[in-house]
Amino acid sequence: MADVNKIKKALKKELDKERFEHTLGVMYTAQCLAMAHGVDLEQAQLAGLLHDCAKCISNAQKLTLCQENGIPVNSCEKENPSLLHAKLGAFVARNEYDITDEAVLHAIAVHTTGEPDMSDLDKIIFIADYIEPLRNKAEHLTEIRRTAFHHLNEALCMILRDTIAYLGKNKNADSIDPMTRETYEFYVGGTLDE
Ligand code: DGI
Ligand code: FE
Ligand code: FE
């Protein structure tokens, strides 16, 4: 199925309207960021298009699918199964949308928490997810959007800092996935010039 138009059609059926529109926003934003940072446009397009392909699976079904397919689930994911749509998304992209490009699958798998030492493609999908034009709730969006086109690592730090602050304020601290913190520590400790 690795034909973009076919994938779009299938996703339109699979996702609710808002999620499908967000998906297109992430795809186009990822392509723009790829232009700005010298990343392959087709990889950015495919990863952007498919990043949330598992988002509309129920939480119970997410846990079942992970169990059935040997996808590890940590305690934070067990409490917040929505987090699993990233790893499960990579699985679905491989098995239902015939994506074989490991770089694309990896970008999908890490798009929610990030991970230390990401590729530029990973960073672009993580950032595009946060800044696509339909997003309007997060703080500092104007500044993060501008920064994303110049410094990927700096934009990552801004997003992770705000996400951790938001989760700390609105949920309990245990709901922050250890990987989100690790990613933040990695990039905050690293150099901000690229
Ligand atoms: O799938 P999207 O909504 O497009 O975006 P996403 O994959 O970044 O997921 C966003 C949600 O995930 C948002 O409500 C914050 C939440 N999130 C991100 N990192 C963590 C987290 N939730 C928990 N519980 N723990 C995290 O570390
Ligand atoms: Fe997502
Ligand atoms: Fe998303």
PDB file of C-alpha atoms and ligand atoms in Angstrom:
ATOM      1  CA  MET A   1       0.000   0.000   0.000  1.00  0.00           C
ATOM      2  CA  ALA A   2       2.994   2.380   0.221  1.00  0.00           C
ATOM      3  CA  ASP A   3       1.256   4.746  -2.161  1.00  0.00           C
ATOM      4  CA  VAL A   4       0.518   8.037  -0.454  1.00  0.00           C
ATOM      5  CA  ASN A   5      -2.939   8.508  -1.993  1.00  0.00           C
ATOM      6  CA  LYS A   6      -4.033   5.012  -1.020  1.00  0.00           C
ATOM      7  CA  ILE A   7      -2.765   5.530   2.512  1.00  0.00           C
ATOM      8  CA  LYS A   8      -4.618   8.849   2.755  1.00  0.00           C
ATOM      9  CA  LYS A   9      -7.866   7.203   1.676  1.00  0.00           C
ATOM     10  CA  ALA A  10      -7.470   4.376   4.166  1.00  0.00           C
ATOM     11  CA  LEU A  11      -6.632   6.787   6.990  1.00  0.00           C
ATOM     12  CA  LYS A  12      -9.632   8.943   6.208  1.00  0.00           C
ATOM     13  CA  LYS A  13     -11.802   5.922   6.994  1.00  0.00           C
ATOM     14  CA  GLU A  14      -9.768   4.808   9.984  1.00  0.00           C
ATOM     15  CA  LEU A  15      -9.469   8.145  11.834  1.00  0.00           C
ATOM     16  CA  ASP A  16     -12.106  10.584  13.040  1.00  0.00           C
ATOM     17  CA  LYS A  17     -12.393  13.859  11.124  1.00  0.00           C
ATOM     18  CA  GLU A  18     -10.337  15.968  13.540  1.00  0.00           C
ATOM     19  CA  ARG A  19      -7.574  13.394  13.741  1.00  0.00           C
ATOM     20  CA  PHE A  20      -7.431  13.083   9.951  1.00  0.00           C
ATOM     21  CA  GLU A  21      -7.132  16.850   9.561  1.00  0.00           C
ATOM     22  CA  HIS A  22      -4.414  16.955  12.227  1.00  0.00           C
ATOM     23  CA  THR A  23      -2.657  14.153  10.345  1.00  0.00           C
ATOM     24  CA  LEU A  24      -2.580  16.191   7.121  1.00  0.00           C
ATOM     25  CA  GLY A  25      -1.315  19.186   9.101  1.00  0.00           C
ATOM     26  CA  VAL A  26       1.529  17.096  10.518  1.00  0.00           C
ATOM     27  CA  MET A  27       2.355  15.702   7.077  1.00  0.00           C
ATOM     28  CA  TYR A  28       2.645  19.146   5.459  1.00  0.00           C
ATOM     29  CA  THR A  29       4.468  20.663   8.430  1.00  0.00           C
ATOM     30  CA  ALA A  30       6.927  17.753   8.481  1.00  0.00           C
ATOM     31  CA  GLN A  31       7.612  18.280   4.777  1.00  0.00           C
ATOM     32  CA  CYS A  32       8.284  21.984   5.358  1.00  0.00           C
ATOM     33  CA  LEU A  33      10.627  21.230   8.267  1.00  0.00           C
ATOM     34  CA  ALA A  34      12.357  18.607   6.100  1.00  0.00           C
ATOM     35  CA  MET A  35      12.974  21.295   3.449  1.00  0.00           C
ATOM     36  CA  ALA A  36      14.426  23.624   6.060  1.00  0.00           C
ATOM     37  CA  HIS A  37      16.716  20.988   7.585  1.00  0.00           C
ATOM     38  CA  GLY A  38      17.810  18.896   4.592  1.00  0.00           C
ATOM     39  CA  VAL A  39      15.789  15.776   5.431  1.00  0.00           C
ATOM     40  CA  ASP A  40      14.236  13.461   2.821  1.00  0.00           C
ATOM     41  CA  LEU A  41      10.809  14.848   1.870  1.00  0.00           C
ATOM     42  CA  GLU A  42       9.211  11.479   1.154  1.00  0.00           C
ATOM     43  CA  GLN A  43      10.223  10.044   4.497  1.00  0.00           C
ATOM     44  CA  ALA A  44       8.838  13.128   6.241  1.00  0.00           C
ATOM     45  CA  GLN A  45       5.606  12.834   4.259  1.00  0.00           C
ATOM     46  CA  LEU A  46       5.068   9.143   5.048  1.00  0.00           C
ATOM     47  CA  ALA A  47       5.981   9.414   8.725  1.00  0.00           C
ATOM     48  CA  GLY A  48       3.812  12.525   9.147  1.00  0.00           C
ATOM     49  CA  LEU A  49       0.885  10.892   7.413  1.00  0.00           C
ATOM     50  CA  LEU A  50       1.040   7.696   9.461  1.00  0.00           C
ATOM     51  CA  HIS A  51       2.246   8.975  12.850  1.00  0.00           C
ATOM     52  CA  ASP A  52      -1.209   8.715  14.485  1.00  0.00           C
ATOM     53  CA  CYS A  53      -2.537   5.733  12.488  1.00  0.00           C
ATOM     54  CA  ALA A  54      -3.181   3.817  15.738  1.00  0.00           C
ATOM     55  CA  LYS A  55      -4.679   6.768  17.631  1.00  0.00           C
ATOM     56  CA  CYS A  56      -8.330   5.789  17.119  1.00  0.00           C
ATOM     57  CA  ILE A  57      -7.953   2.217  18.387  1.00  0.00           C
ATOM     58  CA  SER A  58      -9.649   1.907  21.825  1.00  0.00           C
ATOM     59  CA  ASN A  59      -7.340   1.801  24.836  1.00  0.00           C
ATOM     60  CA  ALA A  60      -8.444  -1.748  25.696  1.00  0.00           C
ATOM     61  CA  GLN A  61      -7.678  -2.854  22.153  1.00  0.00           C
ATOM     62  CA  LYS A  62      -4.296  -1.073  22.267  1.00  0.00           C
ATOM     63  CA  LEU A  63      -3.303  -3.109  25.316  1.00  0.00           C
ATOM     64  CA  THR A  64      -4.571  -6.331  23.737  1.00  0.00           C
ATOM     65  CA  LEU A  65      -2.731  -5.691  20.470  1.00  0.00           C
ATOM     66  CA  CYS A  66       0.516  -4.956  22.315  1.00  0.00           C
ATOM     67  CA  GLN A  67       0.185  -8.131  24.332  1.00  0.00           C
ATOM     68  CA  GLU A  68      -0.639 -10.255  21.286  1.00  0.00           C
ATOM     69  CA  ASN A  69       2.242  -8.889  19.271  1.00  0.00           C
ATOM     70  CA  GLY A  70       5.027  -8.822  21.835  1.00  0.00           C
ATOM     71  CA  ILE A  71       5.149  -5.033  22.113  1.00  0.00           C
ATOM     72  CA  PRO A  72       6.460  -4.230  25.616  1.00  0.00           C
ATOM     73  CA  VAL A  73       4.193  -2.085  27.842  1.00  0.00           C
ATOM     74  CA  ASN A  74       5.730  -0.218  30.787  1.00  0.00           C
ATOM     75  CA  SER A  75       3.831   0.731  33.946  1.00  0.00           C
ATOM     76  CA  CYS A  76       3.229   4.293  32.791  1.00  0.00           C
ATOM     77  CA  GLU A  77       1.824   3.021  29.487  1.00  0.00           C
ATOM     78  CA  LYS A  78      -0.383   0.585  31.382  1.00  0.00           C
ATOM     79  CA  GLU A  79      -1.836   3.540  33.326  1.00  0.00           C
ATOM     80  CA  ASN A  80      -1.999   5.754  30.216  1.00  0.00           C
ATOM     81  CA  PRO A  81      -2.590   3.384  27.274  1.00  0.00           C
ATOM     82  CA  SER A  82      -2.991   6.324  24.921  1.00  0.00           C
ATOM     83  CA  LEU A  83       0.818   6.570  24.950  1.00  0.00           C
ATOM     84  CA  LEU A  84       0.914   3.213  23.158  1.00  0.00           C
ATOM     85  CA  HIS A  85      -0.457   4.664  19.916  1.00  0.00           C
ATOM     86  CA  ALA A  86       3.100   5.599  18.943  1.00  0.00           C
ATOM     87  CA  LYS A  87       4.703   2.135  19.231  1.00  0.00           C
ATOM     88  CA  LEU A  88       1.529   0.485  18.021  1.00  0.00           C
ATOM     89  CA  GLY A  89       1.403   2.976  15.159  1.00  0.00           C
ATOM     90  CA  ALA A  90       4.787   1.759  13.932  1.00  0.00           C
ATOM     91  CA  PHE A  91       3.501  -1.819  14.113  1.00  0.00           C
ATOM     92  CA  VAL A  92       0.319  -0.957  12.184  1.00  0.00           C
ATOM     93  CA  ALA A  93       2.260   1.072   9.605  1.00  0.00           C
ATOM     94  CA  ARG A  94       4.498  -1.929   8.958  1.00  0.00           C
ATOM     95  CA  ASN A  95       1.771  -4.561   8.909  1.00  0.00           C
ATOM     96  CA  GLU A  96      -1.247  -2.783   7.459  1.00  0.00           C
ATOM     97  CA  TYR A  97       0.260   0.007   5.373  1.00  0.00           C
ATOM     98  CA  ASP A  98       3.306  -1.976   4.164  1.00  0.00           C
ATOM     99  CA  ILE A  99       5.876   0.554   5.295  1.00  0.00           C
ATOM    100  CA  THR A 100       9.311  -1.052   5.239  1.00  0.00           C
ATOM    101  CA  ASP A 101      11.521   2.011   5.765  1.00  0.00           C
ATOM    102  CA  GLU A 102      12.869   1.537   9.299  1.00  0.00           C
ATOM    103  CA  ALA A 103      13.639   5.245   9.638  1.00  0.00           C
ATOM    104  CA  VAL A 104       9.986   6.106   8.977  1.00  0.00           C
ATOM    105  CA  LEU A 105       8.757   3.400  11.374  1.00  0.00           C
ATOM    106  CA  HIS A 106      11.127   4.605  14.089  1.00  0.00           C
ATOM    107  CA  ALA A 107       9.931   8.212  13.751  1.00  0.00           C
ATOM    108  CA  ILE A 108       6.347   6.986  14.252  1.00  0.00           C
ATOM    109  CA  ALA A 109       7.339   4.839  17.252  1.00  0.00           C
ATOM    110  CA  VAL A 110       8.992   7.700  19.164  1.00  0.00           C
ATOM    111  CA  HIS A 111       6.723  10.590  18.192  1.00  0.00           C
ATOM    112  CA  THR A 112       4.992  10.991  21.577  1.00  0.00           C
ATOM    113  CA  THR A 113       7.800  10.766  24.150  1.00  0.00           C
ATOM    114  CA  GLY A 114      10.796  11.238  21.908  1.00  0.00           C
ATOM    115  CA  GLU A 115      13.977   9.429  22.941  1.00  0.00           C
ATOM    116  CA  PRO A 116      17.588  10.455  23.468  1.00  0.00           C
ATOM    117  CA  ASP A 117      19.743  10.879  20.354  1.00  0.00           C
ATOM    118  CA  MET A 118      16.957  11.017  17.755  1.00  0.00           C
ATOM    119  CA  SER A 119      17.509  11.286  13.996  1.00  0.00           C
ATOM    120  CA  ASP A 120      16.527  14.545  12.301  1.00  0.00           C
ATOM    121  CA  LEU A 121      13.498  12.730  10.847  1.00  0.00           C
ATOM    122  CA  ASP A 122      12.421  11.652  14.365  1.00  0.00           C
ATOM    123  CA  LYS A 123      12.817  15.219  15.616  1.00  0.00           C
ATOM    124  CA  ILE A 124      10.858  16.644  12.708  1.00  0.00           C
ATOM    125  CA  ILE A 125       7.857  14.381  13.301  1.00  0.00           C
ATOM    126  CA  PHE A 126       7.921  15.041  17.041  1.00  0.00           C
ATOM    127  CA  ILE A 127       8.011  18.796  16.430  1.00  0.00           C
ATOM    128  CA  ALA A 128       5.533  18.847  13.521  1.00  0.00           C
ATOM    129  CA  ASP A 129       3.035  17.008  15.738  1.00  0.00           C
ATOM    130  CA  TYR A 130       3.231  19.850  18.263  1.00  0.00           C
ATOM    131  CA  ILE A 131       3.259  22.851  15.918  1.00  0.00           C
ATOM    132  CA  GLU A 132       1.035  21.896  12.942  1.00  0.00           C
ATOM    133  CA  PRO A 133      -1.339  24.763  12.062  1.00  0.00           C
ATOM    134  CA  LEU A 134      -4.439  23.291  13.745  1.00  0.00           C
ATOM    135  CA  ARG A 135      -2.756  23.127  17.163  1.00  0.00           C
ATOM    136  CA  ASN A 136      -3.765  26.150  19.180  1.00  0.00           C
ATOM    137  CA  LYS A 137      -3.790  25.296  22.863  1.00  0.00           C
ATOM    138  CA  ALA A 138      -0.166  24.982  23.925  1.00  0.00           C
ATOM    139  CA  GLU A 139       1.782  27.866  25.364  1.00  0.00           C
ATOM    140  CA  HIS A 140       4.671  29.459  23.438  1.00  0.00           C
ATOM    141  CA  LEU A 141       3.475  28.110  20.071  1.00  0.00           C
ATOM    142  CA  THR A 142       4.510  31.202  18.129  1.00  0.00           C
ATOM    143  CA  GLU A 143       8.041  31.065  19.487  1.00  0.00           C
ATOM    144  CA  ILE A 144       8.357  27.291  19.116  1.00  0.00           C
ATOM    145  CA  ARG A 145       7.099  27.450  15.508  1.00  0.00           C
ATOM    146  CA  ARG A 146       9.687  30.066  14.601  1.00  0.00           C
ATOM    147  CA  THR A 147      12.503  28.209  16.367  1.00  0.00           C
ATOM    148  CA  ALA A 148      11.627  24.860  14.706  1.00  0.00           C
ATOM    149  CA  PHE A 149      12.685  26.146  11.294  1.00  0.00           C
ATOM    150  CA  HIS A 150      16.129  27.147  12.594  1.00  0.00           C
ATOM    151  CA  HIS A 151      17.153  24.890  15.501  1.00  0.00           C
ATOM    152  CA  LEU A 152      15.607  21.455  15.908  1.00  0.00           C
ATOM    153  CA  ASN A 153      17.206  20.712  19.282  1.00  0.00           C
ATOM    154  CA  GLU A 154      16.167  24.020  20.747  1.00  0.00           C
ATOM    155  CA  ALA A 155      12.570  23.485  19.583  1.00  0.00           C
ATOM    156  CA  LEU A 156      12.646  19.966  21.094  1.00  0.00           C
ATOM    157  CA  CYS A 157      13.732  21.344  24.476  1.00  0.00           C
ATOM    158  CA  MET A 158      10.999  23.976  24.449  1.00  0.00           C
ATOM    159  CA  ILE A 159       8.330  21.371  23.634  1.00  0.00           C
ATOM    160  CA  LEU A 160       9.550  18.829  26.191  1.00  0.00           C
ATOM    161  CA  ARG A 161       9.846  21.484  28.903  1.00  0.00           C
ATOM    162  CA  ASP A 162       6.269  22.650  28.274  1.00  0.00           C
ATOM    163  CA  THR A 163       4.912  19.087  28.017  1.00  0.00           C
ATOM    164  CA  ILE A 164       6.503  18.055  31.328  1.00  0.00           C
ATOM    165  CA  ALA A 165       5.240  21.250  32.993  1.00  0.00           C
ATOM    166  CA  TYR A 166       1.757  20.690  31.575  1.00  0.00           C
ATOM    167  CA  LEU A 167       1.597  17.057  32.694  1.00  0.00           C
ATOM    168  CA  GLY A 168       2.967  17.989  36.153  1.00  0.00           C
ATOM    169  CA  LYS A 169       0.280  20.634  36.569  1.00  0.00           C
ATOM    170  CA  ASN A 170      -2.693  18.776  35.102  1.00  0.00           C
ATOM    171  CA  LYS A 171      -2.050  15.153  35.968  1.00  0.00           C
ATOM    172  CA  ASN A 172       0.089  13.526  38.612  1.00  0.00           C
ATOM    173  CA  ALA A 173       3.827  13.396  38.159  1.00  0.00           C
ATOM    174  CA  ASP A 174       3.722   9.579  37.821  1.00  0.00           C
ATOM    175  CA  SER A 175       1.899   9.958  34.547  1.00  0.00           C
ATOM    176  CA  ILE A 176       5.025  11.402  32.945  1.00  0.00           C
ATOM    177  CA  ASP A 177       6.657   8.580  30.994  1.00  0.00           C
ATOM    178  CA  PRO A 178      10.301   8.031  32.049  1.00  0.00           C
ATOM    179  CA  MET A 179      11.237   8.309  28.364  1.00  0.00           C
ATOM    180  CA  THR A 180       9.808  11.851  28.140  1.00  0.00           C
ATOM    181  CA  ARG A 181      12.076  12.904  31.038  1.00  0.00           C
ATOM    182  CA  GLU A 182      15.091  11.067  29.592  1.00  0.00           C
ATOM    183  CA  THR A 183      14.597  12.775  26.257  1.00  0.00           C
ATOM    184  CA  TYR A 184      14.364  16.176  27.919  1.00  0.00           C
ATOM    185  CA  GLU A 185      17.494  15.556  30.042  1.00  0.00           C
ATOM    186  CA  PHE A 186      19.413  14.422  26.962  1.00  0.00           C
ATOM    187  CA  TYR A 187      18.595  17.484  24.879  1.00  0.00           C
ATOM    188  CA  VAL A 188      18.762  20.030  27.670  1.00  0.00           C
ATOM    189  CA  GLY A 189      22.210  18.705  28.568  1.00  0.00           C
ATOM    190  CA  GLY A 190      23.406  18.725  24.972  1.00  0.00           C
ATOM    191  CA  THR A 191      24.580  21.594  22.878  1.00  0.00           C
ATOM    192  CA  LEU A 192      21.880  23.777  21.455  1.00  0.00           C
ATOM    193  CA  ASP A 193      23.745  24.708  18.271  1.00  0.00           C
ATOM    194  CA  GLU A 194      23.388  22.324  15.387  1.00  0.00           C
TER     195      GLU A 194
HETATM  196  O1  DGI B   1      -1.322  11.992  19.303  1.00  0.00           O
HETATM  197  P1  DGI B   1      -1.325  13.482  19.397  1.00  0.00           P
HETATM  198  O2  DGI B   1      -2.410  13.997  20.305  1.00  0.00           O
HETATM  199  O3  DGI B   1      -1.346  14.151  18.073  1.00  0.00           O
HETATM  200  O4  DGI B   1       0.055  13.936  20.061  1.00  0.00           O
HETATM  201  P2  DGI B   1       1.063  13.030  20.920  1.00  0.00           P
HETATM  202  O5  DGI B   1       1.311  11.753  20.264  1.00  0.00           O
HETATM  203  O6  DGI B   1       2.259  13.896  21.234  1.00  0.00           O
HETATM  204  O7  DGI B   1       0.262  12.804  22.219  1.00  0.00           O
HETATM  205  C1  DGI B   1      -0.065  13.950  22.937  1.00  0.00           C
HETATM  206  C2  DGI B   1      -0.552  13.586  24.284  1.00  0.00           C
HETATM  207  O8  DGI B   1       0.391  12.748  24.912  1.00  0.00           O
HETATM  208  C3  DGI B   1      -0.696  14.845  25.141  1.00  0.00           C
HETATM  209  O9  DGI B   1      -1.977  14.799  25.756  1.00  0.00           O
HETATM  210  C4  DGI B   1       0.381  14.736  26.143  1.00  0.00           C
HETATM  211  C5  DGI B   1       0.616  13.250  26.179  1.00  0.00           C
HETATM  212  N1  DGI B   1       1.967  12.908  26.613  1.00  0.00           N
HETATM  213  C6  DGI B   1       3.158  13.233  26.074  1.00  0.00           C
HETATM  214  N2  DGI B   1       4.157  12.765  26.827  1.00  0.00           N
HETATM  215  C7  DGI B   1       3.556  12.112  27.853  1.00  0.00           C
HETATM  216  C8  DGI B   1       2.161  12.203  27.698  1.00  0.00           C
HETATM  217  N3  DGI B   1       1.265  11.651  28.542  1.00  0.00           N
HETATM  218  C9  DGI B   1       1.735  11.003  29.595  1.00  0.00           C
HETATM  219  N4  DGI B   1       0.888  10.444  30.446  1.00  0.00           N
HETATM  220  N5  DGI B   1       3.075  10.870  29.816  1.00  0.00           N
HETATM  221  C10 DGI B   1       4.032  11.415  28.976  1.00  0.00           C
HETATM  222  O10 DGI B   1       5.220  11.292  29.234  1.00  0.00           O
HETATM  223 FE    FE B   2       0.347  10.996  18.478  1.00  0.00          FE
HETATM  224 FE    FE B   3      -0.370  13.636  16.298  1.00  0.00          FE
END
